[in-house]
Amino acid sequence: MQKTLVSIIVTCYNRAGMVCKALDSVYAQTYRPLELVIVDDGSKDNSMKVIEAWKASHPDGDGFTCIAKTFPNGKLCLARNRGNELSHGEWIQYVDDDDWLYPTCIEEKMTYIAAHPERDVVVHQVEYIVSGGKSIGSSKLTLASDDSRQLLHLLDTRTDTLFSPTLMLRRTALDAIGGWTNGLIFADDIDVVFRLAAKETKFGIVDKALSAYNMHDADRQCNKVIHQLPDDFWSSLFLRLWEFFQKTGKTTQDIRDALSGQAAFYARRQMRWGRFQSAWMGFDAASSIRGYAFGIEKLPIACKYPMGWCCFLTYKLKIMVKKLVKAMIR
């Protein structure tokens, strides 16, 4: 019986010193047939030269093929979508350029799929690795036991996010949601997982660490971005998700409450970082999703998240002070 082709997509940006470990981990997989697709997202270092040298030393054969291509920088989501277009596998696994898979990762996932053919997304736990190769433990990702409760489970702020390096997706499931959201510069995992769940995609899990999440001293790409996000980033993200939920008919009050809770959760984070405008916009989005349109009707959401009013007043006070200073200068 012919085995199913799996495509592994490695996206790279300025990681010439790290990417080979990720590529080696793909080549070392015990599962075949395997297709490795490497997308260089316009690196400014010599990443592509390193990738080309690696490819030359790992020729195709014995069920392994490799495609490597560089593109103008378009950020992570576009790079993944470009990888999807280049790939041919029925299943797609993603690997970041600073992480690596353990040798049996794909084999164990495909064994799970053989036993659960109705699943469209299979996730696994990751092992957190710090400098010196020391492990500091593994993730605690969970899924709902009842598929009908999966969206609510994933929307719960107490549930760990199924971050993108853990995802292996059936191509048809990814195509059904339009792939990754081009232009999204952060929270790509939140966006894609919530949209998959809203489409009633069936999730499964191999409950063991099958890859390493490298928490190296050099800032991960996400840490470079998180404090530079536009003020409306989180509010826009959750409002777009709400629009998607509406299109898929996921509009029950418990789903509205859960998505509203997510928006408020990230608004509180912005408030802790002193980003009061972003925080208030997040609480405002939470209010809209929950069903309170304007004015005094926002009082219930403010009572549920009382710090929202503090955030709003602080933001307004900052505006008033700026206006006063400008008036005094004149």
GROMACS .gro file of C-alpha atoms in nm:
model
  330
    1MET     CA    1   0.000   0.000   0.000
    2GLN     CA    2   0.138   0.340  -0.101
    3LYS     CA    3   0.208   0.568   0.193
    4THR     CA    4   0.083   0.927   0.209
    5LEU     CA    5   0.318   1.209   0.111
    6VAL     CA    6   0.382   1.459   0.390
    7SER     CA    7   0.520   1.806   0.316
    8ILE     CA    8   0.726   1.985   0.580
    9ILE     CA    9   0.755   2.360   0.529
   10VAL     CA   10   1.048   2.544   0.685
   11THR     CA   11   1.034   2.923   0.661
   12CYS     CA   12   1.357   3.114   0.717
   13TYR     CA   13   1.443   3.476   0.780
   14ASN     CA   14   1.797   3.581   0.878
   15ARG     CA   15   1.876   3.254   1.055
   16ALA     CA   16   2.186   3.138   0.869
   17GLY     CA   17   2.338   3.011   1.192
   18MET     CA   18   2.035   2.808   1.300
   19VAL     CA   19   1.840   2.690   0.999
   20CYS     CA   20   2.056   2.383   0.926
   21LYS     CA   21   1.955   2.223   1.255
   22ALA     CA   22   1.590   2.254   1.154
   23LEU     CA   23   1.666   2.110   0.810
   24ASP     CA   24   1.871   1.823   0.955
   25SER     CA   25   1.579   1.733   1.181
   26VAL     CA   26   1.351   1.706   0.878
   27TYR     CA   27   1.596   1.488   0.686
   28ALA     CA   28   1.634   1.263   0.993
   29GLN     CA   29   1.262   1.181   1.005
   30THR     CA   30   1.192   0.809   1.011
   31TYR     CA   31   0.886   0.860   0.791
   32ARG     CA   32   0.895   0.849   0.412
   33PRO     CA   33   0.779   0.971   0.159
   34LEU     CA   34   0.867   1.320   0.272
   35GLU     CA   35   0.886   1.651   0.090
   36LEU     CA   36   1.085   1.938   0.241
   37VAL     CA   37   0.990   2.286   0.120
   38ILE     CA   38   1.222   2.566   0.229
   39VAL     CA   39   1.102   2.924   0.187
   40ASP     CA   40   1.355   3.200   0.246
   41ASP     CA   41   1.159   3.517   0.323
   42GLY     CA   42   1.403   3.767   0.177
   43SER     CA   43   1.680   3.714   0.432
   44LYS     CA   44   1.942   3.988   0.450
   45ASP     CA   45   2.215   3.754   0.576
   46ASN     CA   46   2.355   3.453   0.387
   47SER     CA   47   2.069   3.221   0.483
   48MET     CA   48   1.992   3.128   0.123
   49LYS     CA   49   2.354   3.034   0.052
   50VAL     CA   50   2.352   2.814   0.361
   51ILE     CA   51   2.023   2.656   0.249
   52GLU     CA   52   2.153   2.593  -0.104
   53ALA     CA   53   2.469   2.430   0.034
   54TRP     CA   54   2.258   2.211   0.264
   55LYS     CA   55   2.032   2.109  -0.025
   56ALA     CA   56   2.332   2.019  -0.241
   57SER     CA   57   2.463   1.788   0.030
   58HIS     CA   58   2.124   1.618   0.077
   59PRO     CA   59   2.019   1.502  -0.271
   60ASP     CA   60   1.671   1.378  -0.347
   61GLY     CA   61   1.614   1.004  -0.327
   62ASP     CA   62   1.480   0.720  -0.112
   63GLY     CA   63   1.146   0.893  -0.065
   64PHE     CA   64   1.294   1.235   0.013
   65THR     CA   65   1.261   1.545  -0.204
   66CYS     CA   66   1.356   1.906  -0.134
   67ILE     CA   67   1.245   2.235  -0.285
   68ALA     CA   68   1.415   2.561  -0.184
   69LYS     CA   69   1.319   2.906  -0.305
   70THR     CA   70   1.373   3.265  -0.196
   71PHE     CA   71   1.114   3.543  -0.222
   72PRO     CA   72   1.099   3.914  -0.141
   73ASN     CA   73   1.019   3.962   0.226
   74GLY     CA   74   0.647   3.923   0.290
   75LYS     CA   75   0.644   3.816   0.657
   76LEU     CA   76   0.573   3.474   0.804
   77CYS     CA   77   0.215   3.409   0.694
   78LEU     CA   78   0.284   3.488   0.330
   79ALA     CA   79   0.600   3.275   0.345
   80ARG     CA   80   0.394   2.980   0.471
   81ASN     CA   81   0.132   3.030   0.202
   82ARG     CA   82   0.410   3.037  -0.057
   83GLY     CA   83   0.535   2.711   0.088
   84ASN     CA   84   0.187   2.564   0.064
   85GLU     CA   85   0.174   2.655  -0.306
   86LEU     CA   86   0.510   2.489  -0.371
   87SER     CA   87   0.424   2.172  -0.179
   88HIS     CA   88   0.242   1.860  -0.295
   89GLY     CA   89   0.170   1.658   0.021
   90GLU     CA   90  -0.174   1.565   0.148
   91TRP     CA   91  -0.052   1.667   0.494
   92ILE     CA   92   0.153   1.976   0.583
   93GLN     CA   93   0.373   2.022   0.891
   94TYR     CA   94   0.541   2.353   0.973
   95VAL     CA   95   0.883   2.401   1.133
   96ASP     CA   96   1.027   2.738   1.232
   97ASP     CA   97   1.387   2.807   1.137
   98ASP     CA   98   1.508   2.804   1.499
   99ASP     CA   99   1.323   2.488   1.613
  100TRP     CA  100   1.363   2.122   1.526
  101LEU     CA  101   1.163   1.800   1.505
  102TYR     CA  102   1.244   1.480   1.688
  103PRO     CA  103   1.311   1.186   1.452
  104THR     CA  104   0.978   1.005   1.497
  105CYS     CA  105   0.755   1.315   1.487
  106ILE     CA  106   0.595   1.260   1.147
  107GLU     CA  107   0.584   0.881   1.179
  108GLU     CA  108   0.398   0.900   1.511
  109LYS     CA  109   0.154   1.156   1.376
  110MET     CA  110   0.082   0.949   1.065
  111THR     CA  111   0.032   0.642   1.283
  112TYR     CA  112  -0.223   0.842   1.482
  113ILE     CA  113  -0.396   0.950   1.160
  114ALA     CA  114  -0.415   0.591   1.038
  115ALA     CA  115  -0.606   0.508   1.357
  116HIS     CA  116  -0.816   0.827   1.342
  117PRO     CA  117  -0.871   0.902   0.971
  118GLU     CA  118  -1.147   1.153   1.045
  119ARG     CA  119  -0.898   1.398   1.202
  120ASP     CA  120  -0.788   1.697   0.992
  121VAL     CA  121  -0.536   1.860   1.229
  122VAL     CA  122  -0.292   1.672   1.452
  123VAL     CA  123  -0.089   1.854   1.716
  124HIS     CA  124   0.184   1.740   1.951
  125GLN     CA  125   0.357   1.862   2.264
  126VAL     CA  126   0.688   2.048   2.242
  127GLU     CA  127   0.991   2.042   2.469
  128TYR     CA  128   1.117   2.385   2.574
  129ILE     CA  129   1.494   2.417   2.526
  130VAL     CA  130   1.709   2.699   2.664
  131SER     CA  131   2.075   2.791   2.611
  132GLY     CA  132   2.311   2.497   2.634
  133GLY     CA  133   2.045   2.254   2.519
  134LYS     CA  134   1.883   2.227   2.862
  135SER     CA  135   1.520   2.121   2.878
  136ILE     CA  136   1.290   2.318   3.108
  137GLY     CA  137   0.983   2.104   3.053
  138SER     CA  138   0.716   2.041   2.793
  139SER     CA  139   0.397   2.210   2.678
  140LYS     CA  140   0.058   2.115   2.821
  141LEU     CA  141  -0.160   2.148   2.512
  142THR     CA  142  -0.510   2.006   2.545
  143LEU     CA  143  -0.815   1.944   2.327
  144ALA     CA  144  -1.181   1.901   2.413
  145SER     CA  145  -1.295   1.540   2.442
  146ASP     CA  146  -1.614   1.636   2.256
  147ASP     CA  147  -1.562   1.774   1.904
  148SER     CA  148  -1.874   1.988   1.937
  149ARG     CA  149  -1.706   2.177   2.225
  150GLN     CA  150  -1.369   2.222   2.052
  151LEU     CA  151  -1.415   2.587   1.955
  152LEU     CA  152  -1.524   2.688   2.304
  153HIS     CA  153  -1.236   2.491   2.456
  154LEU     CA  154  -0.978   2.662   2.234
  155LEU     CA  155  -1.133   3.004   2.297
  156ASP     CA  156  -1.102   2.959   2.673
  157THR     CA  157  -0.823   3.191   2.794
  158ARG     CA  158  -0.711   2.917   3.034
  159THR     CA  159  -0.634   2.690   2.737
  160ASP     CA  160  -0.280   2.707   2.599
  161THR     CA  161  -0.266   2.821   2.237
  162LEU     CA  162  -0.192   2.548   1.982
  163PHE     CA  163   0.108   2.732   1.844
  164SER     CA  164   0.194   2.684   1.479
  165PRO     CA  165   0.505   2.459   1.506
  166THR     CA  166   0.284   2.190   1.664
  167LEU     CA  167   0.036   2.181   1.376
  168MET     CA  168   0.017   1.917   1.104
  169LEU     CA  169  -0.279   1.995   0.882
  170ARG     CA  170  -0.465   1.818   0.608
  171ARG     CA  171  -0.427   2.035   0.299
  172THR     CA  172  -0.801   2.042   0.232
  173ALA     CA  173  -0.869   2.175   0.583
  174LEU     CA  174  -0.619   2.456   0.537
  175ASP     CA  175  -0.757   2.539   0.193
  176ALA     CA  176  -1.109   2.554   0.339
  177ILE     CA  177  -1.016   2.856   0.553
  178GLY     CA  178  -0.808   3.027   0.284
  179GLY     CA  179  -0.469   2.942   0.434
  180TRP     CA  180  -0.275   3.176   0.660
  181THR     CA  181  -0.374   3.542   0.676
  182ASN     CA  182  -0.128   3.736   0.461
  183GLY     CA  183  -0.004   4.051   0.627
  184LEU     CA  184  -0.069   3.926   0.980
  185ILE     CA  185   0.253   4.004   1.164
  186PHE     CA  186   0.176   3.831   1.494
  187ALA     CA  187  -0.062   3.579   1.655
  188ASP     CA  188  -0.075   3.370   1.338
  189ASP     CA  189  -0.145   3.061   1.548
  190ILE     CA  190  -0.443   3.219   1.727
  191ASP     CA  191  -0.587   3.330   1.394
  192VAL     CA  192  -0.551   3.001   1.207
  193VAL     CA  193  -0.654   2.773   1.496
  194PHE     CA  194  -0.969   2.970   1.578
  195ARG     CA  195  -1.071   2.978   1.211
  196LEU     CA  196  -1.009   2.604   1.174
  197ALA     CA  197  -1.218   2.535   1.483
  198ALA     CA  198  -1.497   2.764   1.359
  199LYS     CA  199  -1.515   2.549   1.043
  200GLU     CA  200  -1.567   2.242   1.266
  201THR     CA  201  -1.229   2.099   1.167
  202LYS     CA  202  -1.156   1.785   1.368
  203PHE     CA  203  -0.846   1.810   1.587
  204GLY     CA  204  -0.637   1.528   1.729
  205ILE     CA  205  -0.331   1.516   1.953
  206VAL     CA  206  -0.025   1.296   2.004
  207ASP     CA  207   0.030   1.368   2.371
  208LYS     CA  208   0.409   1.360   2.386
  209ALA     CA  209   0.694   1.597   2.300
  210LEU     CA  210   0.781   1.543   1.933
  211SER     CA  211   0.975   1.863   1.867
  212ALA     CA  212   1.192   2.121   2.040
  213TYR     CA  213   1.091   2.483   2.088
  214ASN     CA  214   1.416   2.676   2.102
  215MET     CA  215   1.405   2.953   2.364
  216HIS     CA  216   1.750   3.082   2.270
  217ASP     CA  217   1.911   3.399   2.403
  218ALA     CA  218   1.879   3.579   2.071
  219ASP     CA  219   1.530   3.724   2.047
  220ARG     CA  220   1.281   3.506   1.866
  221GLN     CA  221   1.107   3.688   1.581
  222CYS     CA  222   0.788   3.722   1.788
  223ASN     CA  223   0.968   3.903   2.071
  224LYS     CA  224   1.092   4.163   1.824
  225VAL     CA  225   0.740   4.232   1.707
  226ILE     CA  226   0.518   4.212   2.014
  227HIS     CA  227   0.598   4.555   2.159
  228GLN     CA  228   0.585   4.725   1.819
  229LEU     CA  229   0.236   4.619   1.714
  230PRO     CA  230  -0.003   4.892   1.593
  231ASP     CA  231  -0.251   5.011   1.856
  232ASP     CA  232  -0.541   4.853   1.669
  233PHE     CA  233  -0.371   4.517   1.611
  234TRP     CA  234  -0.551   4.308   1.874
  235SER     CA  235  -0.889   4.476   1.833
  236SER     CA  236  -0.873   4.430   1.454
  237LEU     CA  237  -0.767   4.066   1.490
  238PHE     CA  238  -1.060   3.971   1.710
  239LEU     CA  239  -1.312   4.174   1.510
  240ARG     CA  240  -1.195   3.995   1.193
  241LEU     CA  241  -1.232   3.662   1.370
  242TRP     CA  242  -1.582   3.762   1.479
  243GLU     CA  243  -1.669   3.836   1.115
  244PHE     CA  244  -1.538   3.491   1.020
  245PHE     CA  245  -1.741   3.331   1.299
  246GLN     CA  246  -2.053   3.506   1.173
  247LYS     CA  247  -1.995   3.371   0.821
  248THR     CA  248  -1.965   3.018   0.959
  249GLY     CA  249  -2.272   3.055   1.180
  250LYS     CA  250  -2.077   3.043   1.508
  251THR     CA  251  -2.274   3.320   1.683
  252THR     CA  252  -2.419   3.164   1.997
  253GLN     CA  253  -2.389   3.374   2.311
  254ASP     CA  254  -2.138   3.137   2.470
  255ILE     CA  255  -1.911   3.171   2.166
  256ARG     CA  256  -1.955   3.550   2.169
  257ASP     CA  257  -1.866   3.557   2.537
  258ALA     CA  258  -1.560   3.338   2.482
  259LEU     CA  259  -1.423   3.543   2.192
  260SER     CA  260  -1.501   3.862   2.383
  261GLY     CA  261  -1.303   3.717   2.674
  262GLN     CA  262  -1.005   3.659   2.444
  263ALA     CA  263  -1.017   4.022   2.326
  264ALA     CA  264  -1.035   4.146   2.686
  265PHE     CA  265  -0.752   3.911   2.790
  266TYR     CA  266  -0.513   4.070   2.540
  267ALA     CA  267  -0.644   4.418   2.622
  268ARG     CA  268  -0.540   4.363   2.984
  269ARG     CA  269  -0.192   4.269   2.864
  270GLN     CA  270  -0.168   4.593   2.669
  271MET     CA  271  -0.276   4.783   2.977
  272ARG     CA  272  -0.001   4.621   3.185
  273TRP     CA  273   0.250   4.736   2.926
  274GLY     CA  274   0.120   5.094   2.943
  275ARG     CA  275  -0.037   5.081   2.597
  276PHE     CA  276  -0.365   5.237   2.706
  277GLN     CA  277  -0.500   5.327   2.363
  278SER     CA  278  -0.445   4.972   2.240
  279ALA     CA  279  -0.601   4.837   2.559
  280TRP     CA  280  -0.913   5.049   2.533
  281MET     CA  281  -0.953   4.952   2.166
  282GLY     CA  282  -0.931   4.590   2.277
  283PHE     CA  283  -1.200   4.637   2.542
  284ASP     CA  284  -1.410   4.821   2.284
  285ALA     CA  285  -1.377   4.522   2.047
  286ALA     CA  286  -1.474   4.290   2.332
  287SER     CA  287  -1.781   4.504   2.390
  288SER     CA  288  -1.881   4.493   2.023
  289ILE     CA  289  -1.837   4.116   1.999
  290ARG     CA  290  -2.034   4.062   2.316
  291GLY     CA  291  -2.321   4.261   2.168
  292TYR     CA  292  -2.301   4.606   2.329
  293ALA     CA  293  -2.286   4.858   2.048
  294PHE     CA  294  -2.225   5.200   2.203
  295GLY     CA  295  -2.270   5.443   2.491
  296ILE     CA  296  -2.402   5.332   2.829
  297GLU     CA  297  -2.466   4.985   2.688
  298LYS     CA  298  -2.093   4.925   2.734
  299LEU     CA  299  -2.142   4.934   3.110
  300PRO     CA  300  -2.195   4.555   3.141
  301ILE     CA  301  -1.864   4.478   2.967
  302ALA     CA  302  -1.689   4.739   3.180
  303CYS     CA  303  -1.829   4.580   3.493
  304LYS     CA  304  -1.706   4.240   3.377
  305TYR     CA  305  -1.363   4.391   3.302
  306PRO     CA  306  -1.355   4.694   3.540
  307MET     CA  307  -0.998   4.783   3.453
  308GLY     CA  308  -1.129   4.874   3.109
  309TRP     CA  309  -1.271   5.196   3.248
  310CYS     CA  310  -0.941   5.275   3.422
  311CYS     CA  311  -0.767   5.215   3.092
  312PHE     CA  312  -1.015   5.433   2.906
  313LEU     CA  313  -0.985   5.719   3.157
  314THR     CA  314  -0.604   5.699   3.153
  315TYR     CA  315  -0.604   5.708   2.774
  316LYS     CA  316  -0.842   6.006   2.769
  317LEU     CA  317  -0.636   6.182   3.037
  318LYS     CA  318  -0.322   6.143   2.827
  319ILE     CA  319  -0.504   6.300   2.531
  320MET     CA  320  -0.626   6.590   2.747
  321VAL     CA  321  -0.275   6.652   2.879
  322LYS     CA  322  -0.133   6.654   2.526
  323LYS     CA  323  -0.399   6.904   2.415
  324LEU     CA  324  -0.332   7.122   2.719
  325VAL     CA  325   0.042   7.123   2.653
  326LYS     CA  326  -0.016   7.219   2.290
  327ALA     CA  327  -0.249   7.502   2.397
  328MET     CA  328   0.009   7.632   2.645
  329ILE     CA  329   0.279   7.627   2.377
  330ARG     CA  330   0.061   7.838   2.150
   0.00000   0.00000   0.00000
